[in-house]
CSV table of C-alpha atoms and ligand atoms in Angstrom, one decimal:
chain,number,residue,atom,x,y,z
I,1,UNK,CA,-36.3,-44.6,-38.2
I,2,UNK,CA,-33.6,-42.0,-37.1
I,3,UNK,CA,-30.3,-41.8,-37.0
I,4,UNK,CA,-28.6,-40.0,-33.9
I,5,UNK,CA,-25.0,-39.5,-34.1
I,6,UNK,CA,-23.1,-38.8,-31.0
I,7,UNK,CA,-19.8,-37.0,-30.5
I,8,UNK,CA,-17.4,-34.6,-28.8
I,9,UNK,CA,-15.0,-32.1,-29.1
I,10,UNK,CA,-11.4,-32.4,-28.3
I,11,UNK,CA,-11.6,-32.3,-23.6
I,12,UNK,CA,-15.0,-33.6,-23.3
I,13,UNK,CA,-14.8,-37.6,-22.3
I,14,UNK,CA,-18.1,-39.0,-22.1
I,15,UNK,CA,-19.7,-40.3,-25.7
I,16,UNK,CA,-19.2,-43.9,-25.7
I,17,UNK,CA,-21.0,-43.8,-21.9
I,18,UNK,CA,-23.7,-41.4,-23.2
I,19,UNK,CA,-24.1,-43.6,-26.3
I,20,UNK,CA,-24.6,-46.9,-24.1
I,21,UNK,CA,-27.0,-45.2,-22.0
I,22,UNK,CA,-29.0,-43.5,-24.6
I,23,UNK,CA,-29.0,-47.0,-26.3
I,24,UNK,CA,-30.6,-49.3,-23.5
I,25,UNK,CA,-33.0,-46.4,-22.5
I,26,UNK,CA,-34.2,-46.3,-25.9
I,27,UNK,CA,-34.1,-50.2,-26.5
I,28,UNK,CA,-36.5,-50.2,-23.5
I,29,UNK,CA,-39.2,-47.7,-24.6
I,30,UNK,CA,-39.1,-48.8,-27.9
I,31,UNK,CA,-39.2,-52.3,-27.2
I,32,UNK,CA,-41.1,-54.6,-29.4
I,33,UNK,CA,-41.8,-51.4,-31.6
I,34,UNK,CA,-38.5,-51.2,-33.3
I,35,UNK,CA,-34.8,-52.4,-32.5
I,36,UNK,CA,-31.9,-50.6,-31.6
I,37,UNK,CA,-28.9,-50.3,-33.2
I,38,UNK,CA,-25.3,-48.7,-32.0
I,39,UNK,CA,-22.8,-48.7,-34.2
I,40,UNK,CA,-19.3,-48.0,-33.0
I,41,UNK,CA,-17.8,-45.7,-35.8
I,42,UNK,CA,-14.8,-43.7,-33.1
I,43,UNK,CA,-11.8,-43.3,-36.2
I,44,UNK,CA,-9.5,-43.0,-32.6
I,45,UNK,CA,-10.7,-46.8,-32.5
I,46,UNK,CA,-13.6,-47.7,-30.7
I,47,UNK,CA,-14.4,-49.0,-27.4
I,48,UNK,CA,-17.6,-50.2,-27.2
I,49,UNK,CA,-17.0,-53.8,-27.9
I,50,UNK,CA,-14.4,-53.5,-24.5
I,51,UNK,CA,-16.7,-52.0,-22.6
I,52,UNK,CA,-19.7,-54.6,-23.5
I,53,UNK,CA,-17.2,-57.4,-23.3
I,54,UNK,CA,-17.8,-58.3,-26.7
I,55,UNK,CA,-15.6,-59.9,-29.3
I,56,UNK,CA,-14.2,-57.5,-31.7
I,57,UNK,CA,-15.6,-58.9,-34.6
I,58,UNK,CA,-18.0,-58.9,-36.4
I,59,UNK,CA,-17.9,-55.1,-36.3
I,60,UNK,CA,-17.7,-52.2,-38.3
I,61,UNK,CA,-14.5,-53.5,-40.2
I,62,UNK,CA,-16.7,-56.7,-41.4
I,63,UNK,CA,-19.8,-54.5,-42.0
I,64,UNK,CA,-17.6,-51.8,-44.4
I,65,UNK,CA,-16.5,-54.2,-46.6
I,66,UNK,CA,-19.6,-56.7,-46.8
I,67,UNK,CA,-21.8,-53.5,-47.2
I,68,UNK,CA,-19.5,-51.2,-49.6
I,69,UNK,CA,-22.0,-51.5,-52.6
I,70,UNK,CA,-25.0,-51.2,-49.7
I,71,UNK,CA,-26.6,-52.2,-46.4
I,72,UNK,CA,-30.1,-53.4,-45.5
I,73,UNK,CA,-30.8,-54.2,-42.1
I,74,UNK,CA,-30.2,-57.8,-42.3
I,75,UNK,CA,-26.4,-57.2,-43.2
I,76,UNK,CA,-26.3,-54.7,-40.1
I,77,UNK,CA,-27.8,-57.2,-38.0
I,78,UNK,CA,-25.5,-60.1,-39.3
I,79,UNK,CA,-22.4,-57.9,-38.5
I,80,UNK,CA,-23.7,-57.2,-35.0
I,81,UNK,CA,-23.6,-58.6,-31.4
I,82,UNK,CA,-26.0,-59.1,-28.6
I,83,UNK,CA,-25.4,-58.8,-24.9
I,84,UNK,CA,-27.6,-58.9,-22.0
I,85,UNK,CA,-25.7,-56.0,-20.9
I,86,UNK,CA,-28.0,-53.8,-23.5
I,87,UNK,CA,-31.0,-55.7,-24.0
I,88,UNK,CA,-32.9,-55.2,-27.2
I,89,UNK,CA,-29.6,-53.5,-28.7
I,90,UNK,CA,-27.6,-54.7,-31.6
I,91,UNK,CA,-24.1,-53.5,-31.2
I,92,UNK,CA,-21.7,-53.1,-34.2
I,93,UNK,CA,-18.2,-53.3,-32.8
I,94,UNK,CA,-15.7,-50.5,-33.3
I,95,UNK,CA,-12.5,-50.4,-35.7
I,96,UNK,CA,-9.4,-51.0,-33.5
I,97,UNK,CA,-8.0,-47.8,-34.3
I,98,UNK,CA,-6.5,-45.1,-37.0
I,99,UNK,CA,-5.2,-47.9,-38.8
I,100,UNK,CA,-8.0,-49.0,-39.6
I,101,UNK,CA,-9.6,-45.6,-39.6
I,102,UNK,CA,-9.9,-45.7,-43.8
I,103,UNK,CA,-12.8,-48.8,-43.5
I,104,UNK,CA,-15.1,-46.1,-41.5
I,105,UNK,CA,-14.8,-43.8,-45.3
I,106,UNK,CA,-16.2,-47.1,-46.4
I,107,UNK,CA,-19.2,-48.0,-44.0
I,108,UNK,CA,-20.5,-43.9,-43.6
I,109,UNK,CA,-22.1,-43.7,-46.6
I,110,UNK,CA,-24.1,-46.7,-47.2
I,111,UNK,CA,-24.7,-47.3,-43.1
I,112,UNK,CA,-26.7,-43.2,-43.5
I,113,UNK,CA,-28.5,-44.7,-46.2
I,114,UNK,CA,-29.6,-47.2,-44.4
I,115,UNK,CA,-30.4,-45.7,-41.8
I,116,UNK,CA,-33.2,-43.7,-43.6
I,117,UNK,CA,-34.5,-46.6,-44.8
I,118,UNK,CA,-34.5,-48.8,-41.5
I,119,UNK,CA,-37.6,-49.3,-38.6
I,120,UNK,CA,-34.2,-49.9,-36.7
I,121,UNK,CA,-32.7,-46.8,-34.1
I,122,UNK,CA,-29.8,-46.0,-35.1
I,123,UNK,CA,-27.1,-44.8,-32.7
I,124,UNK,CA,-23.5,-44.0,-33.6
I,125,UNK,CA,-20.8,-43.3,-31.6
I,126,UNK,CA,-18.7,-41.2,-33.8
I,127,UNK,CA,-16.0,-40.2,-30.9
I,128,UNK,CA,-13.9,-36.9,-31.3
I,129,UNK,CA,-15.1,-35.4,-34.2
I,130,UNK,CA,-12.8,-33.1,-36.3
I,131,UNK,CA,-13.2,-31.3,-39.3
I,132,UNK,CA,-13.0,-33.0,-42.6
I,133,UNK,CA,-13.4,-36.5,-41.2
I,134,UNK,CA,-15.2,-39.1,-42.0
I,135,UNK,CA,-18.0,-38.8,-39.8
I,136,UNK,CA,-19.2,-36.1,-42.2
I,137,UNK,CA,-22.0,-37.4,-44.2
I,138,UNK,CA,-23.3,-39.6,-41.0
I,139,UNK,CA,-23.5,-35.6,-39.4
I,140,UNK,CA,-25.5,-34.3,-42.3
I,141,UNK,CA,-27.9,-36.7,-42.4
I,142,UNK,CA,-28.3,-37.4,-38.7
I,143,UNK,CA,-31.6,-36.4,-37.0
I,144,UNK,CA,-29.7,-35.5,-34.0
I,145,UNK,CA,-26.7,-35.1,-32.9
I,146,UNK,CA,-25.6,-34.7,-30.0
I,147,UNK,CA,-22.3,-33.0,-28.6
I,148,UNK,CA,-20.5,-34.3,-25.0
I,149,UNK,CA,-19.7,-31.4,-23.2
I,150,UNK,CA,-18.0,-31.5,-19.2
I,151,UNK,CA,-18.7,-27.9,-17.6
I,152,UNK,CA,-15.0,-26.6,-17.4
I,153,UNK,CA,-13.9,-23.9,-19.5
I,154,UNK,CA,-11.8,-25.6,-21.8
I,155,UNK,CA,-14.5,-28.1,-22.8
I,156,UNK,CA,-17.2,-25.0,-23.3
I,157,UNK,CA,-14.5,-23.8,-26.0
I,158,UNK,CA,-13.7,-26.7,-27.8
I,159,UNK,CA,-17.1,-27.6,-28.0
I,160,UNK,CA,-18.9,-24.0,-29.1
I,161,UNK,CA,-16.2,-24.5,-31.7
I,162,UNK,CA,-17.2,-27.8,-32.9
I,163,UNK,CA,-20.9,-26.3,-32.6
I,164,UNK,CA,-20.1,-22.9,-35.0
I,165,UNK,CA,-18.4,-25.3,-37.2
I,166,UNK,CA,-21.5,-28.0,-37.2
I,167,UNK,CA,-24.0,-25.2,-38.1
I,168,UNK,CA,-21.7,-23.9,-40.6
I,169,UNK,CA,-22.2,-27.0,-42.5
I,170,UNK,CA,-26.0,-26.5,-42.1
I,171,UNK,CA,-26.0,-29.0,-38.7
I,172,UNK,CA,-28.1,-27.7,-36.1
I,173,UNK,CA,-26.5,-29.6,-32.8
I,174,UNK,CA,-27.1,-29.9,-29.4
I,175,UNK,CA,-24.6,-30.2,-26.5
I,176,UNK,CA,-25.4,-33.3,-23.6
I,177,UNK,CA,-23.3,-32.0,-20.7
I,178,UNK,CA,-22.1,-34.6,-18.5
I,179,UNK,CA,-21.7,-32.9,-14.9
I,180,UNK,CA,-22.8,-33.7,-11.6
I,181,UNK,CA,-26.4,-32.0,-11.3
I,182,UNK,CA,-28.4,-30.4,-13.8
I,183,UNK,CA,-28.0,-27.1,-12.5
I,184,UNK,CA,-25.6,-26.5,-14.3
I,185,UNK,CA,-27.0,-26.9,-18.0
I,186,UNK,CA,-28.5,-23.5,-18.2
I,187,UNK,CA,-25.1,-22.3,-17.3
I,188,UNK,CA,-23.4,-24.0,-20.0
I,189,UNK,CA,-25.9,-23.6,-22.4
I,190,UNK,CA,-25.6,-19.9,-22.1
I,191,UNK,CA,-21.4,-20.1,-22.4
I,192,UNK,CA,-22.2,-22.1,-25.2
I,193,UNK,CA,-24.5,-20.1,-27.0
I,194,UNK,CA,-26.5,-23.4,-27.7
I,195,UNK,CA,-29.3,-25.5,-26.6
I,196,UNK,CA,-28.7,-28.7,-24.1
I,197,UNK,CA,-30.1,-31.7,-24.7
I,198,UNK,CA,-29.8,-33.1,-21.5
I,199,UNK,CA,-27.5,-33.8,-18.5
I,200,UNK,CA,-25.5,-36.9,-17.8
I,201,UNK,CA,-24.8,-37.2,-14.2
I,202,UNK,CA,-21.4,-38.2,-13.6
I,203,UNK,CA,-21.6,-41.4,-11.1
I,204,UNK,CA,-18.9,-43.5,-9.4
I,205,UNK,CA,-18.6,-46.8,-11.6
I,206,UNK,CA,-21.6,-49.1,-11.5
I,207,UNK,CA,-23.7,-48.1,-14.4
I,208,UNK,CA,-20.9,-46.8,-16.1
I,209,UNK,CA,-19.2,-50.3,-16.0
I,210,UNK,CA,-21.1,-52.2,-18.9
I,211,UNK,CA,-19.0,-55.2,-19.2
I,212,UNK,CA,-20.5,-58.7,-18.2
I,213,UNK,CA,-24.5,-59.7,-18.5
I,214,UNK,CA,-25.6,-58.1,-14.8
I,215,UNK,CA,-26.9,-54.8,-16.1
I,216,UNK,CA,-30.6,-54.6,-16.3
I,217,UNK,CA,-32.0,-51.5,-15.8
I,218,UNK,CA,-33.9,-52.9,-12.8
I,219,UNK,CA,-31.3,-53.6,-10.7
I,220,UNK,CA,-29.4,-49.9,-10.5
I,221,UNK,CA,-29.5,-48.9,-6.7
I,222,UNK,CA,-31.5,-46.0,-5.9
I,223,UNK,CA,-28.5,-43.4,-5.7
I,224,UNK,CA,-28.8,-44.2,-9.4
I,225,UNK,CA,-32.4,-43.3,-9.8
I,226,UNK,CA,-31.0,-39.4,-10.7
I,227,UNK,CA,-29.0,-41.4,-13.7
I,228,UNK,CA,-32.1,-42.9,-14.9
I,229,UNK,CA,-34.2,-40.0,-14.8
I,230,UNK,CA,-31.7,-37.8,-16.8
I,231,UNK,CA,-30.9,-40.7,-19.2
I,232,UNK,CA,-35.0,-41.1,-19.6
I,233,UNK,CA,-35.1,-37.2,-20.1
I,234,UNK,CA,-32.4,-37.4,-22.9
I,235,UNK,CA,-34.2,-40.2,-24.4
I,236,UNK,CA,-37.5,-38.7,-24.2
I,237,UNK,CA,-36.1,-35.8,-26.0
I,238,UNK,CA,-34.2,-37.3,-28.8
I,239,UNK,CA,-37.4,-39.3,-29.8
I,240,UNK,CA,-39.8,-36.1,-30.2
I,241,UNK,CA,-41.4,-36.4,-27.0
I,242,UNK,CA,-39.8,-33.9,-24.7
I,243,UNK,CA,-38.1,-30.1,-25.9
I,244,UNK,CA,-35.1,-30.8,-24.2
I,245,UNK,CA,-33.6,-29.4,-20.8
I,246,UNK,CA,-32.7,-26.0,-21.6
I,247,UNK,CA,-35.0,-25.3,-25.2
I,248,UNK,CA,-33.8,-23.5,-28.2
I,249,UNK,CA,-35.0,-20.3,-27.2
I,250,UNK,CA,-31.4,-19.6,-25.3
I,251,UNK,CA,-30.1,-17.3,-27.8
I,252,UNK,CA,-28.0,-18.5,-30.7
I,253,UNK,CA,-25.8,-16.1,-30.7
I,254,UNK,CA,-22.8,-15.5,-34.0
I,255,UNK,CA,-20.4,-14.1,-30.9
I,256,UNK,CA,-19.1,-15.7,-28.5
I,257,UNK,CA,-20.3,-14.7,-25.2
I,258,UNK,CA,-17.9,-12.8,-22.9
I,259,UNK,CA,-16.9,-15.7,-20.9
I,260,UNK,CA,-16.0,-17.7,-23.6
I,261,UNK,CA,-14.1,-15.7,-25.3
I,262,UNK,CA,-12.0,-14.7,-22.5
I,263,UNK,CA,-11.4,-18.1,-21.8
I,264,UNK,CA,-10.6,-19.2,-25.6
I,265,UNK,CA,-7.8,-16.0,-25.1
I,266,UNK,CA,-6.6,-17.5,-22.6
I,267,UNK,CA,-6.2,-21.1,-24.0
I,268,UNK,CA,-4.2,-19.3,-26.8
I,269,UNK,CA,-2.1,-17.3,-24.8
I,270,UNK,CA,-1.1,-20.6,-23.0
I,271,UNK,CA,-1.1,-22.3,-26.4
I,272,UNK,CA,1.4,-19.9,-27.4
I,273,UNK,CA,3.8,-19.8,-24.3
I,274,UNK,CA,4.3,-23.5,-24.4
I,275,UNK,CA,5.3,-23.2,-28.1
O,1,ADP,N1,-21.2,-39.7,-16.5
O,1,ADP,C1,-20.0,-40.3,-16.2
O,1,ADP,N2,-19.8,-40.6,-14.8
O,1,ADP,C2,-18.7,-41.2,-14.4
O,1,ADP,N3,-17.7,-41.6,-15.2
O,1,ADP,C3,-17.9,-41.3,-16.5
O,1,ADP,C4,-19.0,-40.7,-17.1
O,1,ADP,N4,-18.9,-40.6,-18.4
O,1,ADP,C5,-17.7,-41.1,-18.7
O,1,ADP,N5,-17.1,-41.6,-17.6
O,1,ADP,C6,-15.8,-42.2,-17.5
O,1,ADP,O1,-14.8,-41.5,-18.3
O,1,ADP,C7,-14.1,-42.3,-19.1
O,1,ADP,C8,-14.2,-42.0,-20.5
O,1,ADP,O2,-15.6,-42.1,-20.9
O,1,ADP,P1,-16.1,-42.5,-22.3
O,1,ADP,O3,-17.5,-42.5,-22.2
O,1,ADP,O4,-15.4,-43.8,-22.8
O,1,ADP,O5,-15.6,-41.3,-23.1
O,1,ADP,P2,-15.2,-41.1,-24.7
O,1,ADP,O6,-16.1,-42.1,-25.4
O,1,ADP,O7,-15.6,-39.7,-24.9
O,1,ADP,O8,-13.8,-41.4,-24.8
O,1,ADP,C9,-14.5,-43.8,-18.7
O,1,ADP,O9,-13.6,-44.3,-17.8
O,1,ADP,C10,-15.9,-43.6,-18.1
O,1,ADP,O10,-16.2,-44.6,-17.2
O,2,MG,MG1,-15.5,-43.4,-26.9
């Protein structure tokens, strides 16, 4: 099955919730048709396992080094946890940070080949991606991947920069923006210059506290219906069933739009003056 890599640009906090979301939406419309998998593979050190409650291993530290000469999906399996946090989701457990960054080099390669042969979903939560890192090869052979963007100026930069760079390298992103309504997604799809996904409403803890086994979908009050409903948008989308919230046609453009660049001169400038 597919392999969706999630990340963001440098201002844009968001991924690991987007990830966990995307992940038990999924696990539930895919249910007995196919697992999920998320794999926690931030280099900054990951945070999934903390937010699940989970131990910290087995994770991706065990999986890199028990699957350096290749994994199947019984080794990601083995090197996985379960919570009834995420039902239906295997989760592989992050690195606990840039010291340990060099096992991620390790487990890229053979975890994308995997993932083309596995019925499993794949997920991975590649945190702040920069250029030259090792989230690479997991970028170029993801199906989708998707970008965290918040709808504030300096986020919209760093991001359409991480975008130009992406399809640079042949990698044809999308941005999720997580904001309060989805109004705003056309907006920042046009500052962008790309196409949204979807929109992640920001809420006020509850759903966006994972930790402990009292999170079925079921039992999210209905101010959190508007969550669901965007979450079940994204999903639809990322699994071929729905074009997205604001399609491709928004023009791609190779200049910035004026807004952007504006702002980006401005970041400089301030860049500059604090030097
Ligand atoms: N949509 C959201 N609504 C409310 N809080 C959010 C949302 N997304 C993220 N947060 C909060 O922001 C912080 C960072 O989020 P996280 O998803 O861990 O970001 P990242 O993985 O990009 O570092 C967390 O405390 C999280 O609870
Ligand atoms: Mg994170």
């Amino acid at each position: 099955m597919s392999l969706i890599a999630l990340c963001s640009a440098k201002g844009s906090p968001g991924t690991t919730t987007v990830a966990l979301l995307l992940a038990r939406e999924l696990a539930q419309r895919l249910g007995r048709a196919g697992g999920v998998c998320l794999v926690d593979a931030d280099p900054d050190g990951g945070d999934v396992a903390v937010r699940l409650g989970l131990d910290p291993v087995p994770g991706a530290g065990t999986l890199a080094l028990a699957g350096r000469h290749g994994i199947d999906d019984g080794l990601l399996l083995a090197h996985s946890q379960r919570t009834a946090s995420l039902p239906g989701v295997a989760v592989v457990a992050g690195v606990s940070g840039r010291a340990q960054q060099a096992t991620l080099d390790w487990l890229v390669r053979p975890l994308a080949d995997a993932a083309a042969r596995s019925p499993l979903q794949l997920l991975v939560d590649l945190g702040r991606i920069a250029a030259g890192g090792p989230a690479g090869v997991l970028l170029d052979r993801a199906g989708e991947v998707l970008v965290v963007c918040r709808p504030d100026t300096a986020s919209v930069v760093h991001t359409r920069s991480a975008l130009v760079r992406l399809r640079g390298q042949g990698i044809a992103a999308r941005a999720v923006v997580v904001a309060r309504d989805e109004r705003v997604a056309e907006e920042v799809s046009m500052a962008l210059g790309y196409p949204v996904a979807g929109v992640v409403p920001l809420g006020h803890g509850g759903p966006f506290d994972f930790a402990g086994p009292r999170m079925p979908v079921a039992t999210l009050r209905a101010e959190d219906r508007a969550l669901q409903r965007a979450v079940g948008a994204l999903a639809a989308f990322v699994i071929g069933e729905s074009p997205g919230l604001v399609t491709p046609e928004v023009a791609v453009t190779e200049h910035a739009p004026d807004a952007v660049r504006l702002a980006a001169g401005r970041l400089h400038r301030r860049a500059g003056e604090e030097r």
